[in-house]
Amino acid sequence: MQRTKIKEILQSDKCDYQVNVKGWVRSFRNNQFIALNDGSCMGNLQVVIGLDADEQLIKGINNGVSISVDGMVIASQGKGQKVEIKADAVTILGECDPEKFPLQLKNRPSLEYLREIAHLRFRTNTFGAVFRVRHTLAYAIHKFFNDRGFVYLHTPIVTASDAEGAGEMFRVSTLPFDNPPRNEDGTINFKEDFFGRATNLTVSGQLEAELGAMAFSEVYTFGPTFRAENSNTARHLAEFWMIEPEVAFNDIYDNMDLAEDLLKFVISYALEHNREDLDFLATRLADEEKQKPMNERSEMGLIEKLEFVLNNKFERITYTEAIDILLDSTAYKKKKFQYDVKWGIDMQSEHERYLVEKHFKKPVIVTGYPKEIKAFYMRQNDDGKTVAAMDILAPGIGEIVGGSQREERLDKLTQRMEEMHIPTEEMYWYLDTRRFGGVPHAGFGLGFERMVLFVTGMTNIRDVIPFPRTPKNAEF
RNA sequence: UCCUCCUUAGCUCAGUUGGUUAGAGCACAUGACUGUUAAUCAUGGGGUCUCAGGUUCAAGUCCUGAAGGGGGAGCCA
């Protein structure tokens, strides 16, 4: 008999039909009631075993065991669920030694502990919900761009350029570590390496995406990104996923609209398709908040927050306005900021948090940053001081999107590259787009895990990627 | 990388001013009960108190160092 997904059975009120279900035992009560979960949804299906069941079978049914059940879906006699399965036959597919099974759900294992057994944590309610939502968000991103006629461009994972200066890179090499070929001056001879040159894992697909946009008009990338920074925070990973749309003929304002539309679309898509998971995560978050002192609790629940974001326009301010707001704040006047505020600084996270969480209390798009603190490819504004950059700051997360209108004027671009000591000869392929039919264009990078954090209400980025890679940690 | 806190049973955590045999809940085993919802009740087994030194008559408790983890910061998405 073909397997029926538990989600399908729980979603319908239909009764009195024969099914087969397979899944993992979450709890076994009273030698009679199995709570069975197959990952298709949050809820467990109650499987009822007759009291006359085989003793060996009953002994074998522990938490974590995988089973196959044939039986009749009936209206439940007990409270707590509409339907249940009266089992005719139960087969144990894979046993699970309860003495050794590290996942004991009744102990409410901590997120930190579950991170150490990340290969088993999918079998918990929290991580089940998180990764179903993560899937939905990934799908919604592709749907959003596909519906708008974007081409999904696969930019390379292995790259030779270190142009963007986005951070420390992981070297890709097949040279022997202990005895690499050397040049006469003692430096390593990468001409003998696999690619015939020094190569690294990508830190961004943007530059390549720009090339695609100069032909397809609108493209996006969605792939893994690698930063070898020694960052030990709840917001950083060495391997993370990034979405980078790049659109020809767009200016910075179109770019802001696109980013805001994208974020709102994927949030609404998740609310629509993963409501049960999000409700669970909202409850989990509310429980966690109860542990905190009053003044640290957030004013809104998770669902409320997501709906608020959907229903309100993101605040749009310039960097100069942002600095003025900070200078005018009581926090600044009472010297609450650890770092000083003045025009030209790269805003610290305490400043960004003030703007987003205290002043505006919603996502804020900041534009027009000083050119000194931004990348070479950003379009220079007429004031000669600022560039057409935009960062979207989200409450609780900080920078979730970073983007800009790109400098399409060849002379201005090469001049800026020279000022910042970026080799223009090596970057000929990038500059060619400005030489041969270049157009104004804009794009941004959206950190996927940061978005998953925002939507799920989780607080540590290591809990929203299946197998986190961070300094000193590449287990599993 | 910096600051700060933590590490006690398989898990979550108590452990008093340094003082005899380190406790609880859950999990596990055995038995009872059987429409349960983190089932319940009884009984039982389970400890290199993270590791290495040190102070002391005596260290889970105090000191030094190391490892791992949390929170905050920097870098950023």
Coordinates of C-alpha atoms (C1' of nucleotides) in Angstrom, one line a residue:
Chain A
M1 CA 0.0 0.0 0.0
Q2 CA 1.3 3.4 -0.9
R3 CA 2.4 5.7 1.9
T4 CA 0.2 8.6 2.9
K5 CA 1.8 11.7 4.3
I6 CA 0.8 12.6 7.8
K7 CA 0.1 16.2 6.8
E8 CA -2.5 15.0 4.4
I9 CA -4.3 12.9 7.0
L10 CA -4.3 15.7 9.6
Q11 CA -5.5 18.3 7.2
S12 CA -8.7 16.5 6.3
D13 CA -11.6 15.5 8.5
K14 CA -12.1 12.4 6.4
C15 CA -12.5 9.1 8.3
D16 CA -12.9 5.4 7.9
Y17 CA -10.3 4.7 5.2
Q18 CA -7.3 2.4 5.1
V19 CA -3.8 4.0 5.0
N20 CA -0.2 3.2 5.4
V21 CA 2.0 5.8 7.2
K22 CA 5.7 5.8 8.0
G23 CA 7.6 8.0 10.4
W24 CA 9.5 8.4 13.6
V25 CA 8.0 7.8 17.1
R26 CA 8.0 11.1 19.1
S27 CA 6.3 9.6 22.2
F28 CA 4.7 6.3 23.2
R29 CA 2.1 6.6 26.0
N30 CA 0.3 4.0 27.9
N31 CA 1.6 1.2 25.7
Q32 CA -1.1 2.2 23.4
F33 CA -0.7 5.6 21.9
I34 CA 2.1 6.5 19.5
A35 CA 2.7 10.1 18.5
L36 CA 4.1 9.7 15.0
N37 CA 5.9 12.3 12.9
D38 CA 7.1 12.1 9.4
G39 CA 8.3 15.7 9.0
S40 CA 5.6 16.7 6.6
C41 CA 4.1 19.0 9.2
M42 CA 4.4 20.2 12.7
G43 CA 1.7 17.9 14.1
N44 CA 2.0 14.3 15.2
L45 CA -0.4 11.6 14.1
Q46 CA -1.8 9.4 16.9
V47 CA -1.5 5.8 16.2
V48 CA -3.5 3.5 18.5
I49 CA -2.3 0.0 19.1
G50 CA -4.6 -2.6 20.6
L51 CA -3.9 -3.8 24.1
D52 CA -3.5 -7.3 22.8
A53 CA -0.4 -6.3 20.7
D54 CA 2.7 -8.4 20.6
E55 CA 4.8 -7.8 23.7
Q56 CA 8.1 -7.8 21.7
L57 CA 6.7 -5.1 19.4
I58 CA 5.6 -2.9 22.3
K59 CA 9.1 -3.3 23.9
G60 CA 10.6 -2.2 20.6
I61 CA 8.6 1.0 20.2
N62 CA 10.8 3.6 21.8
N63 CA 11.2 7.3 21.1
G64 CA 13.1 7.7 17.9
V65 CA 12.2 4.4 16.4
S66 CA 11.0 4.4 12.8
I67 CA 7.9 2.5 12.0
S68 CA 5.5 1.6 9.2
V69 CA 1.8 1.4 10.2
D70 CA -1.1 0.0 8.3
G71 CA -4.5 0.9 9.7
M72 CA -7.8 2.6 9.5
V73 CA -8.1 6.4 9.9
I74 CA -10.9 6.9 12.4
A75 CA -12.4 9.8 14.4
S76 CA -10.5 10.0 17.7
Q77 CA -12.1 8.9 20.8
G78 CA -9.8 11.0 22.9
K79 CA -9.5 14.7 23.1
G80 CA -6.6 16.6 21.6
Q81 CA -6.9 15.3 18.0
K82 CA -9.7 15.0 15.5
V83 CA -8.5 11.8 13.8
E84 CA -6.2 8.9 14.7
I85 CA -5.2 5.6 13.2
K86 CA -6.4 2.3 14.5
A87 CA -3.4 0.1 13.7
D88 CA -3.8 -3.3 12.1
A89 CA -0.1 -3.9 11.6
V90 CA 3.0 -2.1 12.9
T91 CA 6.4 -2.8 11.6
I92 CA 9.6 -1.5 13.1
L93 CA 11.8 -0.2 10.2
G94 CA 14.8 1.0 12.3
E95 CA 15.3 0.4 16.0
C96 CA 16.6 3.1 18.3
D97 CA 18.4 2.1 21.5
P98 CA 16.8 4.4 24.1
E99 CA 19.8 4.1 26.3
K100 CA 22.0 5.6 23.7
F101 CA 19.7 7.9 21.8
P102 CA 21.0 11.4 22.5
L103 CA 17.7 13.2 21.7
Q104 CA 15.4 13.1 24.6
L105 CA 12.6 15.5 23.8
K106 CA 11.0 15.4 27.2
N107 CA 14.0 17.1 28.7
R108 CA 13.4 20.2 26.5
P109 CA 17.0 20.0 25.2
S110 CA 18.6 23.4 24.8
L111 CA 19.3 24.8 21.3
E112 CA 23.1 24.8 22.2
Y113 CA 22.9 21.1 23.0
L114 CA 20.9 20.3 19.9
R115 CA 23.6 22.1 17.8
E116 CA 26.0 19.5 19.0
I117 CA 23.8 16.8 17.6
A118 CA 22.8 18.8 14.5
H119 CA 22.4 15.5 12.6
L120 CA 19.4 14.6 14.8
R121 CA 18.0 18.0 15.6
F122 CA 15.7 18.0 12.6
R123 CA 13.5 15.6 14.6
T124 CA 12.5 18.3 17.0
N125 CA 9.5 20.6 16.7
T126 CA 11.6 23.7 16.7
F127 CA 14.1 22.7 14.0
G128 CA 11.4 20.9 12.0
A129 CA 9.5 24.2 11.9
V130 CA 12.7 26.3 11.2
F131 CA 13.8 24.2 8.3
R132 CA 10.3 23.8 6.7
V133 CA 10.1 27.6 6.8
R134 CA 13.6 27.9 5.4
H135 CA 12.6 25.7 2.5
T136 CA 9.5 27.8 1.9
L137 CA 11.5 31.0 1.9
A138 CA 14.0 29.6 -0.6
Y139 CA 11.1 28.5 -2.8
A140 CA 9.4 31.9 -2.5
I141 CA 12.5 33.7 -3.5
H142 CA 12.7 31.7 -6.7
K143 CA 9.0 32.2 -7.3
F144 CA 9.3 35.9 -6.8
F145 CA 12.0 36.3 -9.3
N146 CA 10.6 33.8 -11.8
D147 CA 7.2 35.6 -11.7
R148 CA 9.0 38.8 -12.6
G149 CA 11.0 37.3 -15.5
F150 CA 14.4 37.2 -13.8
V151 CA 17.0 34.7 -15.0
Y152 CA 18.5 32.6 -12.3
L153 CA 22.2 32.8 -13.0
H154 CA 24.7 30.4 -11.4
T155 CA 27.8 32.4 -10.6
P156 CA 31.0 30.5 -9.9
I157 CA 31.9 29.1 -6.5
V158 CA 35.6 29.0 -7.3
T159 CA 36.9 32.5 -8.3
A160 CA 40.2 34.1 -9.1
S161 CA 39.3 37.6 -8.2
D162 CA 39.6 39.2 -4.8
A163 CA 38.3 42.5 -6.1
E164 CA 35.3 43.3 -4.0
G165 CA 37.3 43.1 -0.8
A166 CA 34.3 41.6 0.9
G167 CA 36.4 39.8 3.4
E168 CA 39.1 37.1 3.9
M169 CA 38.9 34.2 1.5
F170 CA 39.3 30.5 1.6
R171 CA 42.0 29.3 -0.8
V172 CA 41.2 26.6 -3.3
S173 CA 44.3 24.6 -4.2
T174 CA 45.5 21.1 -5.1
L175 CA 49.1 22.0 -4.4
P176 CA 50.8 19.9 -1.6
F177 CA 50.8 21.8 1.6
D178 CA 54.1 20.4 2.8
N179 CA 56.1 21.1 -0.3
P180 CA 54.4 23.5 -2.7
P181 CA 56.3 24.5 -5.9
R182 CA 58.0 27.8 -5.5
N183 CA 59.2 30.7 -7.6
E184 CA 62.8 31.9 -7.5
D185 CA 61.9 34.5 -4.9
G186 CA 60.4 31.8 -2.6
T187 CA 56.8 32.7 -3.2
I188 CA 54.4 29.9 -4.1
N189 CA 54.1 29.2 -7.8
F190 CA 50.4 29.1 -8.5
K191 CA 51.0 28.6 -12.2
E192 CA 51.4 24.9 -11.2
D193 CA 48.2 24.8 -9.3
F194 CA 45.0 23.2 -10.7
F195 CA 43.7 26.4 -12.3
G196 CA 47.1 27.7 -13.2
R197 CA 46.5 30.7 -10.8
A198 CA 45.6 31.4 -7.2
T199 CA 41.9 30.7 -6.6
N200 CA 39.5 31.1 -3.8
L201 CA 35.9 30.3 -2.8
T202 CA 33.5 33.1 -3.8
V203 CA 32.7 35.9 -1.4
S204 CA 30.0 37.3 -3.7
G205 CA 28.5 36.6 -7.0
Q206 CA 27.7 40.2 -7.7
L207 CA 30.4 41.1 -10.2
E208 CA 29.5 38.1 -12.4
A209 CA 25.8 38.8 -11.9
E210 CA 26.4 42.3 -13.3
L211 CA 27.7 40.7 -16.5
G212 CA 24.5 38.6 -16.8
A213 CA 22.3 41.7 -16.2
M214 CA 24.0 43.3 -19.2
A215 CA 22.4 40.7 -21.4
F216 CA 19.2 39.4 -19.7
S217 CA 18.3 42.8 -18.1
E218 CA 17.3 41.1 -14.9
V219 CA 19.2 38.2 -13.2
Y220 CA 19.6 36.9 -9.7
T221 CA 21.9 34.5 -8.0
F222 CA 21.1 32.3 -5.0
G223 CA 24.0 30.3 -3.8
P224 CA 26.6 29.6 -1.1
T225 CA 29.1 32.3 -0.2
F226 CA 32.2 31.9 1.9
R227 CA 34.0 34.3 4.2
A228 CA 37.1 33.2 6.2
E229 CA 36.6 35.9 8.8
N230 CA 37.2 35.0 12.4
S231 CA 33.7 36.1 13.3
N232 CA 32.2 34.5 16.4
T233 CA 28.7 36.0 16.6
A234 CA 25.1 34.9 16.4
R235 CA 24.9 36.7 13.0
H236 CA 27.9 35.3 11.1
L237 CA 28.7 32.1 9.3
A238 CA 31.8 31.1 7.3
E239 CA 29.5 29.4 4.8
F240 CA 26.2 31.1 4.1
W241 CA 23.7 31.6 1.3
M242 CA 23.1 34.8 -0.4
I243 CA 20.6 36.1 -2.9
E244 CA 21.9 38.8 -5.3
P245 CA 19.6 40.3 -7.9
E246 CA 21.1 42.6 -10.5
V247 CA 18.9 44.7 -12.8
A248 CA 19.8 46.7 -15.8
F249 CA 18.2 50.1 -16.2
N250 CA 17.3 50.3 -12.5
D251 CA 18.3 53.2 -10.3
I252 CA 18.7 53.2 -6.5
Y253 CA 15.0 53.9 -6.0
D254 CA 14.0 51.0 -8.2
N255 CA 16.5 48.9 -6.3
M256 CA 14.9 49.8 -2.9
D257 CA 11.4 49.0 -4.3
L258 CA 12.7 45.6 -5.5
A259 CA 14.2 44.8 -2.2
E260 CA 11.2 45.8 -0.2
D261 CA 8.8 43.9 -2.5
L262 CA 11.0 40.8 -2.3
L263 CA 11.1 40.8 1.5
K264 CA 7.4 41.4 1.8
F265 CA 6.6 38.8 -0.8
V266 CA 8.6 36.0 0.9
I267 CA 7.3 36.9 4.4
S268 CA 3.7 36.8 3.2
Y269 CA 4.3 33.6 1.3
A270 CA 5.7 32.0 4.5
L271 CA 2.7 33.3 6.5
E272 CA 0.4 31.8 4.0
H273 CA 2.1 28.4 3.6
N274 CA 3.8 27.7 6.9
R275 CA 1.3 29.2 9.3
E276 CA 1.4 26.2 11.7
D277 CA 5.2 26.3 11.9
L278 CA 5.3 30.0 12.4
D279 CA 2.6 29.8 15.1
F280 CA 4.7 27.2 16.9
L281 CA 7.8 29.4 16.5
A282 CA 5.9 32.4 17.8
T283 CA 4.9 30.5 20.9
R284 CA 8.5 29.3 21.4
L285 CA 9.7 32.9 21.1
A286 CA 7.1 34.2 23.5
D287 CA 8.2 31.5 26.1
E288 CA 11.8 32.6 25.6
E289 CA 10.9 36.2 26.0
K290 CA 9.3 35.5 29.3
Q291 CA 12.7 34.6 30.7
K292 CA 14.0 38.1 29.9
P293 CA 13.6 41.2 32.0
M294 CA 10.7 43.4 31.1
N295 CA 12.7 46.1 29.3
E296 CA 14.4 43.7 27.0
R297 CA 11.3 42.0 25.8
S298 CA 10.1 42.9 22.3
E299 CA 6.8 44.7 22.1
M300 CA 5.3 42.5 19.3
G301 CA 4.9 38.7 19.0
L302 CA 6.5 37.0 15.9
I303 CA 3.3 36.9 13.8
E304 CA 2.4 40.4 14.8
K305 CA 5.9 41.6 13.8
L306 CA 5.7 39.9 10.4
E307 CA 2.3 41.3 9.7
F308 CA 3.5 44.8 10.8
V309 CA 6.4 44.6 8.4
L310 CA 4.0 43.6 5.6
N311 CA 1.5 46.4 6.3
N312 CA 4.0 49.3 6.6
K313 CA 6.3 50.9 4.2
F314 CA 9.9 50.6 5.1
E315 CA 11.3 53.9 6.4
R316 CA 13.6 55.5 3.8
I317 CA 16.2 57.9 5.0
T318 CA 19.6 59.1 3.9
Y319 CA 22.8 58.5 5.8
T320 CA 23.0 62.2 6.5
E321 CA 19.5 62.2 8.0
A322 CA 20.4 59.1 10.0
I323 CA 23.4 60.8 11.5
D324 CA 21.2 63.9 12.3
I325 CA 18.7 61.7 14.1
L326 CA 21.4 60.0 16.1
L327 CA 23.0 63.4 17.0
D328 CA 19.6 64.7 18.1
S329 CA 18.7 61.6 20.2
T330 CA 18.6 61.6 24.0
A331 CA 20.8 58.5 23.9
Y332 CA 23.5 60.5 22.2
K333 CA 23.0 63.5 24.5
K334 CA 23.2 61.3 27.6
K335 CA 26.3 59.7 26.1
K336 CA 24.7 56.3 26.0
F337 CA 26.6 55.3 22.8
Q338 CA 29.9 53.7 23.2
Y339 CA 31.1 55.0 19.8
D340 CA 31.0 58.6 18.8
V341 CA 28.6 59.9 16.1
K342 CA 29.6 62.3 13.4
W343 CA 29.2 62.5 9.6
G344 CA 31.6 60.1 7.9
I345 CA 31.6 57.3 10.5
D346 CA 30.7 53.8 9.6
M347 CA 27.6 53.4 11.8
Q348 CA 28.1 50.9 14.7
S349 CA 25.5 48.3 15.4
E350 CA 24.4 50.3 18.5
H351 CA 23.6 53.1 16.2
E352 CA 21.8 51.0 13.7
R353 CA 19.8 49.3 16.5
Y354 CA 18.8 52.7 17.9
L355 CA 17.4 53.8 14.5
V356 CA 15.6 50.5 13.8
E357 CA 14.5 49.4 17.3
K358 CA 14.1 52.7 19.2
H359 CA 13.4 55.5 16.7
F360 CA 11.5 54.0 13.8
K361 CA 10.5 50.6 15.2
K362 CA 10.4 49.1 11.7
P363 CA 12.8 48.2 8.9
V364 CA 14.8 51.2 7.7
I365 CA 16.5 51.7 4.3
V366 CA 19.5 54.0 4.6
T367 CA 20.9 55.5 1.4
G368 CA 23.7 57.9 0.4
Y369 CA 26.6 56.7 2.4
P370 CA 30.0 58.4 2.4
K371 CA 32.0 56.9 -0.5
E372 CA 35.0 56.3 1.8
I373 CA 33.2 53.6 3.7
K374 CA 31.7 51.8 0.7
A375 CA 32.9 49.6 -2.1
F376 CA 34.5 50.8 -5.4
Y377 CA 31.6 49.8 -7.7
M378 CA 29.0 52.0 -6.1
R379 CA 27.7 54.9 -8.1
Q380 CA 29.1 58.3 -7.1
N381 CA 26.5 60.9 -6.3
D382 CA 26.7 64.4 -7.7
D383 CA 27.7 65.9 -4.3
G384 CA 31.1 64.2 -4.7
K385 CA 30.9 62.9 -1.2
T386 CA 28.4 60.1 -1.2
V387 CA 27.5 57.0 -3.2
A388 CA 24.1 55.5 -4.2
A389 CA 24.4 52.7 -1.6
M390 CA 21.5 51.3 0.4
D391 CA 21.4 49.1 3.5
I392 CA 18.2 47.6 4.8
L393 CA 18.3 47.3 8.6
A394 CA 15.9 44.9 10.3
P395 CA 14.9 44.9 14.0
G396 CA 16.9 42.4 15.9
I397 CA 19.1 41.4 12.9
G398 CA 20.9 44.5 11.8
E399 CA 21.9 44.7 8.1
I400 CA 19.8 42.2 6.2
V401 CA 20.3 43.7 2.7
G402 CA 23.3 45.7 1.3
G403 CA 23.1 47.1 -2.2
S404 CA 23.7 50.0 -4.5
Q405 CA 23.3 51.5 -7.9
R406 CA 26.5 50.5 -9.7
E407 CA 28.9 53.0 -11.2
E408 CA 28.3 52.6 -15.0
R409 CA 30.6 55.5 -16.1
L410 CA 33.9 54.0 -17.1
D411 CA 36.0 57.0 -16.2
K412 CA 34.5 57.4 -12.7
L413 CA 34.8 53.7 -12.1
T414 CA 38.4 53.3 -13.1
Q415 CA 39.3 56.4 -11.2
R416 CA 37.7 55.0 -8.0
M417 CA 39.4 51.6 -8.5
E418 CA 42.8 53.3 -8.8
E419 CA 42.1 55.3 -5.7
M420 CA 41.3 52.1 -3.9
H421 CA 44.3 50.2 -5.4
I422 CA 42.1 47.7 -7.2
P423 CA 44.0 46.3 -10.3
T424 CA 42.1 47.5 -13.4
E425 CA 43.9 45.2 -15.8
E426 CA 42.9 42.0 -14.0
M427 CA 39.3 43.3 -13.9
Y428 CA 39.1 43.9 -17.6
W429 CA 36.1 41.6 -17.9
Y430 CA 34.2 43.6 -15.4
L431 CA 35.2 46.9 -17.0
D432 CA 34.2 45.6 -20.4
T433 CA 30.5 45.8 -19.5
R434 CA 31.1 49.6 -19.2
R435 CA 33.0 49.7 -22.5
F436 CA 30.5 47.7 -24.6
G437 CA 26.9 48.9 -24.2
G438 CA 27.0 49.7 -20.5
V439 CA 23.8 50.9 -18.9
P440 CA 22.8 52.2 -15.5
H441 CA 22.0 49.2 -13.2
A442 CA 21.5 48.3 -9.6
G443 CA 21.4 45.3 -7.3
F444 CA 21.8 44.1 -3.8
G445 CA 22.7 41.1 -1.6
L446 CA 20.3 39.6 0.8
G447 CA 21.7 37.3 3.5
F448 CA 19.4 34.3 3.3
E449 CA 20.1 33.1 6.9
R450 CA 19.5 36.5 8.3
M451 CA 16.2 36.5 6.6
V452 CA 15.4 33.1 8.0
L453 CA 16.3 34.5 11.4
F454 CA 13.9 37.4 11.0
V455 CA 11.0 35.3 9.9
T456 CA 11.4 32.4 12.4
G457 CA 12.3 34.6 15.3
M458 CA 15.4 32.5 16.0
T459 CA 18.3 34.5 17.5
N460 CA 21.4 32.5 16.5
I461 CA 22.3 32.1 12.8
R462 CA 23.7 28.6 13.6
D463 CA 20.2 27.4 14.3
V464 CA 18.7 28.4 10.9
I465 CA 21.3 26.6 8.6
P466 CA 21.3 22.8 8.7
F467 CA 25.0 22.3 9.1
P468 CA 26.7 25.5 10.3
R469 CA 30.3 26.3 9.4
T470 CA 31.9 28.7 11.8
P471 CA 35.5 29.2 13.1
K472 CA 36.6 25.9 14.6
N473 CA 33.5 24.1 13.7
A474 CA 32.8 22.0 10.6
E475 CA 31.3 18.9 12.2
F476 CA 28.9 16.7 10.2
Chain B
rU1 C1' 40.4 38.7 17.6
rC2 C1' 38.7 41.5 22.3
rC3 C1' 35.4 41.7 26.8
rU4 C1' 32.4 38.8 29.9
rC5 C1' 29.9 34.6 31.9
rC6 C1' 29.4 29.3 32.1
rU7 C1' 31.1 23.8 32.3
rU8 C1' 28.1 18.8 38.3
rA9 C1' 24.4 11.7 36.0
rG10 C1' 22.5 10.4 29.0
rC11 C1' 19.6 15.5 29.2
rU12 C1' 17.9 20.1 32.2
rC13 C1' 19.6 21.8 36.6
rA14 C1' 20.3 22.3 42.5
rG15 C1' 24.5 21.9 45.6
rU16 C1' 24.8 26.9 51.9
rU17 C1' 30.7 30.3 55.0
rG18 C1' 35.6 25.0 51.9
rG19 C1' 33.5 19.9 56.1
rU20 C1' 31.2 13.1 56.6
rU21 C1' 28.3 8.8 51.8
rA22 C1' 27.2 15.0 45.7
rG23 C1' 21.0 15.6 45.0
rA24 C1' 16.2 16.4 42.0
rG25 C1' 13.2 16.1 37.5
rC26 C1' 13.3 13.8 32.9
rA27 C1' 15.5 9.5 30.3
rC28 C1' 16.6 4.2 31.3
rA29 C1' 15.5 -0.9 33.7
rU30 C1' 11.7 -3.9 36.5
rG31 C1' 6.6 -4.2 38.0
rA32 C1' 1.5 -2.1 38.2
rC33 C1' -2.4 0.5 35.6
rU34 C1' -4.8 1.1 30.8
rG35 C1' -8.3 6.4 26.1
rU36 C1' -3.3 8.5 27.0
rU37 C1' -1.8 13.9 25.4
rA38 C1' 5.6 15.8 28.2
rA39 C1' 0.4 9.6 30.7
rU40 C1' 0.5 8.1 35.9
rC41 C1' 2.3 5.2 40.4
rA42 C1' 6.1 2.1 42.9
rU43 C1' 11.1 0.2 43.0
rG44 C1' 16.1 0.2 41.0
rG45 C1' 20.8 1.1 38.4
rG46 C1' 23.5 5.4 36.8
rG47 C1' 29.0 10.5 38.7
rU48 C1' 37.0 10.9 36.5
rC49 C1' 31.9 17.3 39.6
rU50 C1' 35.4 19.6 31.6
rC51 C1' 41.0 18.9 31.8
rA52 C1' 46.0 20.0 34.1
rG53 C1' 48.4 22.1 38.1
rG54 C1' 48.2 24.7 43.0
rU55 C1' 46.4 26.4 48.2
rU56 C1' 44.4 23.6 52.5
rC57 C1' 44.0 18.9 57.8
rA58 C1' 40.0 18.9 54.0
rA59 C1' 38.2 21.4 47.2
rG60 C1' 32.2 20.3 43.2
rU61 C1' 33.1 24.9 46.2
rC62 C1' 39.2 29.0 46.5
rC63 C1' 43.7 30.3 43.0
rU64 C1' 46.4 29.7 38.0
rG65 C1' 46.4 27.8 33.2
rA66 C1' 44.1 25.0 29.0
rA67 C1' 39.8 23.2 26.2
rG68 C1' 34.7 23.7 24.8
rG69 C1' 30.2 26.6 24.9
rG70 C1' 26.9 31.1 25.8
rG71 C1' 26.2 36.5 25.6
rG72 C1' 28.3 41.2 24.0
rA73 C1' 31.8 43.8 20.5
rG74 C1' 34.6 44.3 15.8
rC75 C1' 34.4 42.6 10.5
rC76 C1' 29.9 41.9 7.4
rA77 C1' 25.2 39.4 4.6

